PDB file of C-alpha atoms in Angstrom:
ATOM      1  CA  UNK S   3      -3.097  -4.238  10.792  1.00  0.00           C
ATOM      2  CA  UNK S   4      -3.203  -2.101   7.638  1.00  0.00           C
ATOM      3  CA  UNK S   5      -6.911  -2.757   7.075  1.00  0.00           C
ATOM      4  CA  UNK S   6      -7.682  -1.563  10.604  1.00  0.00           C
ATOM      5  CA  UNK S   7      -5.639   1.640  10.298  1.00  0.00           C
ATOM      6  CA  UNK S   8      -6.818   3.058   6.953  1.00  0.00           C
ATOM      7  CA  UNK S   9     -10.484   4.076   6.747  1.00  0.00           C
ATOM      8  CA  UNK S  10     -12.182   2.536   3.710  1.00  0.00           C
ATOM      9  CA  UNK S  11      -9.281   0.196   2.945  1.00  0.00           C
ATOM     10  CA  UNK S  12     -11.535  -2.851   3.158  1.00  0.00           C
ATOM     11  CA  UNK S  13     -13.688  -1.545   0.307  1.00  0.00           C
ATOM     12  CA  UNK S  14     -10.583  -1.095  -1.871  1.00  0.00           C
ATOM     13  CA  UNK S  15      -9.227  -4.543  -1.123  1.00  0.00           C
ATOM     14  CA  UNK S  16     -12.555  -6.037  -2.156  1.00  0.00           C
ATOM     15  CA  UNK S  17     -11.865  -4.744  -5.683  1.00  0.00           C
ATOM     16  CA  UNK S  18      -8.474  -6.476  -5.912  1.00  0.00           C
ATOM     17  CA  UNK S  19      -8.308 -10.038  -7.271  1.00  0.00           C
ATOM     18  CA  UNK S  20      -7.189 -12.541  -4.607  1.00  0.00           C
ATOM     19  CA  UNK S  21      -4.066 -13.536  -6.541  1.00  0.00           C
ATOM     20  CA  UNK S  22      -2.821  -9.925  -6.446  1.00  0.00           C
ATOM     21  CA  UNK S  23      -3.955  -9.155  -2.905  1.00  0.00           C
ATOM     22  CA  UNK S  24      -2.027 -12.099  -1.494  1.00  0.00           C
ATOM     23  CA  UNK S  25       1.230 -11.054  -3.174  1.00  0.00           C
ATOM     24  CA  UNK S  26       1.921  -7.394  -2.418  1.00  0.00           C
ATOM     25  CA  UNK S  27       5.508  -7.942  -1.351  1.00  0.00           C
ATOM     26  CA  UNK S  28       7.059  -6.230  -4.343  1.00  0.00           C
ATOM     27  CA  UNK S  29       6.631  -3.034  -6.315  1.00  0.00           C
ATOM     28  CA  UNK S  30       5.519  -4.835  -9.479  1.00  0.00           C
ATOM     29  CA  UNK S  31       2.523  -6.327  -7.667  1.00  0.00           C
ATOM     30  CA  UNK S  32       1.657  -2.990  -6.086  1.00  0.00           C
ATOM     31  CA  UNK S  33       1.787  -1.352  -9.534  1.00  0.00           C
ATOM     32  CA  UNK S  34      -0.667  -3.976 -10.828  1.00  0.00           C
ATOM     33  CA  UNK S  35      -3.035  -3.300  -7.903  1.00  0.00           C
ATOM     34  CA  UNK S  36      -2.938   0.436  -8.633  1.00  0.00           C
ATOM     35  CA  UNK S  37      -3.862  -0.380 -12.241  1.00  0.00           C
ATOM     36  CA  UNK S  38      -6.797  -2.572 -11.138  1.00  0.00           C
ATOM     37  CA  UNK S  39      -8.037   0.308  -8.975  1.00  0.00           C
ATOM     38  CA  UNK S  40      -7.884   2.656 -11.971  1.00  0.00           C
ATOM     39  CA  UNK S  41      -4.859   4.552 -10.674  1.00  0.00           C
ATOM     40  CA  UNK S  42      -1.676   5.313 -12.571  1.00  0.00           C
ATOM     41  CA  UNK S  43       0.950   2.843 -11.276  1.00  0.00           C
ATOM     42  CA  UNK S  44       3.503   5.658 -11.431  1.00  0.00           C
ATOM     43  CA  UNK S  45       1.653   7.255  -8.530  1.00  0.00           C
ATOM     44  CA  UNK S  46       2.890   4.586  -6.081  1.00  0.00           C
ATOM     45  CA  UNK S  47       6.092   6.553  -5.540  1.00  0.00           C
ATOM     46  CA  UNK S  48       4.072   9.697  -4.807  1.00  0.00           C
ATOM     47  CA  UNK S  49       1.513   8.026  -2.532  1.00  0.00           C
ATOM     48  CA  UNK S  50       3.950   5.867  -0.556  1.00  0.00           C
ATOM     49  CA  UNK S  51       5.584   8.611   1.562  1.00  0.00           C
ATOM     50  CA  UNK S  52       2.201  10.177   2.368  1.00  0.00           C
ATOM     51  CA  UNK S  53       0.659   6.853   3.386  1.00  0.00           C
ATOM     52  CA  UNK S  54       3.732   5.844   5.407  1.00  0.00           C
ATOM     53  CA  UNK S  55       3.702   9.174   7.257  1.00  0.00           C
ATOM     54  CA  UNK S  56      -0.007   8.763   8.017  1.00  0.00           C
ATOM     55  CA  UNK S  57       0.439   5.203   9.266  1.00  0.00           C
ATOM     56  CA  UNK S  58       3.420   6.182  11.407  1.00  0.00           C
ATOM     57  CA  UNK S  59       1.366   8.960  12.982  1.00  0.00           C
ATOM     58  CA  UNK S  60      -1.444   6.499  13.667  1.00  0.00           C
ATOM     59  CA  UNK S  61       0.932   4.214  15.584  1.00  0.00           C
ATOM     60  CA  UNK S  62       1.548   1.506  12.986  1.00  0.00           C
ATOM     61  CA  UNK S  63       4.014  -1.163  14.022  1.00  0.00           C
ATOM     62  CA  UNK S  64       7.598  -0.953  12.841  1.00  0.00           C
ATOM     63  CA  UNK S  65       7.150  -4.259  11.009  1.00  0.00           C
ATOM     64  CA  UNK S  66       4.226  -2.871   8.981  1.00  0.00           C
ATOM     65  CA  UNK S  67       6.085   0.348   8.131  1.00  0.00           C
ATOM     66  CA  UNK S  68       9.237  -1.554   7.221  1.00  0.00           C
ATOM     67  CA  UNK S  69       7.338  -4.080   5.094  1.00  0.00           C
ATOM     68  CA  UNK S  70       5.453  -1.382   3.189  1.00  0.00           C
ATOM     69  CA  UNK S  71       8.610   0.683   2.739  1.00  0.00           C
ATOM     70  CA  UNK S  72      10.377  -2.308   1.225  1.00  0.00           C
ATOM     71  CA  UNK S  73       7.413  -3.344  -0.947  1.00  0.00           C
ATOM     72  CA  UNK S  74       6.837   0.158  -2.281  1.00  0.00           C
ATOM     73  CA  UNK S  75      10.494   0.978  -2.780  1.00  0.00           C
ATOM     74  CA  UNK S  76      10.100   4.047  -0.591  1.00  0.00           C
ATOM     75  CA  UNK S  77      13.037   5.751   1.093  1.00  0.00           C
ATOM     76  CA  UNK S  78      13.483   4.901   4.753  1.00  0.00           C
TER      77      UNK S  78
END
């Protein structure tokens, strides 16, 4: 669902090693993915609310929003 909703997301996921891409259920893994993409892992907390707001506006399912909120440690 996430890949369909965010333009260009498929090109980013192609840069992430499979072992990290399959385990994004916690903030530590997300921080590692940000590092692989050349982004400061500390930015997760800044990006998360913006991305969640975008996805909510695009009609993302509650399960996707809830899962990302939990994984990213974002406020509900």
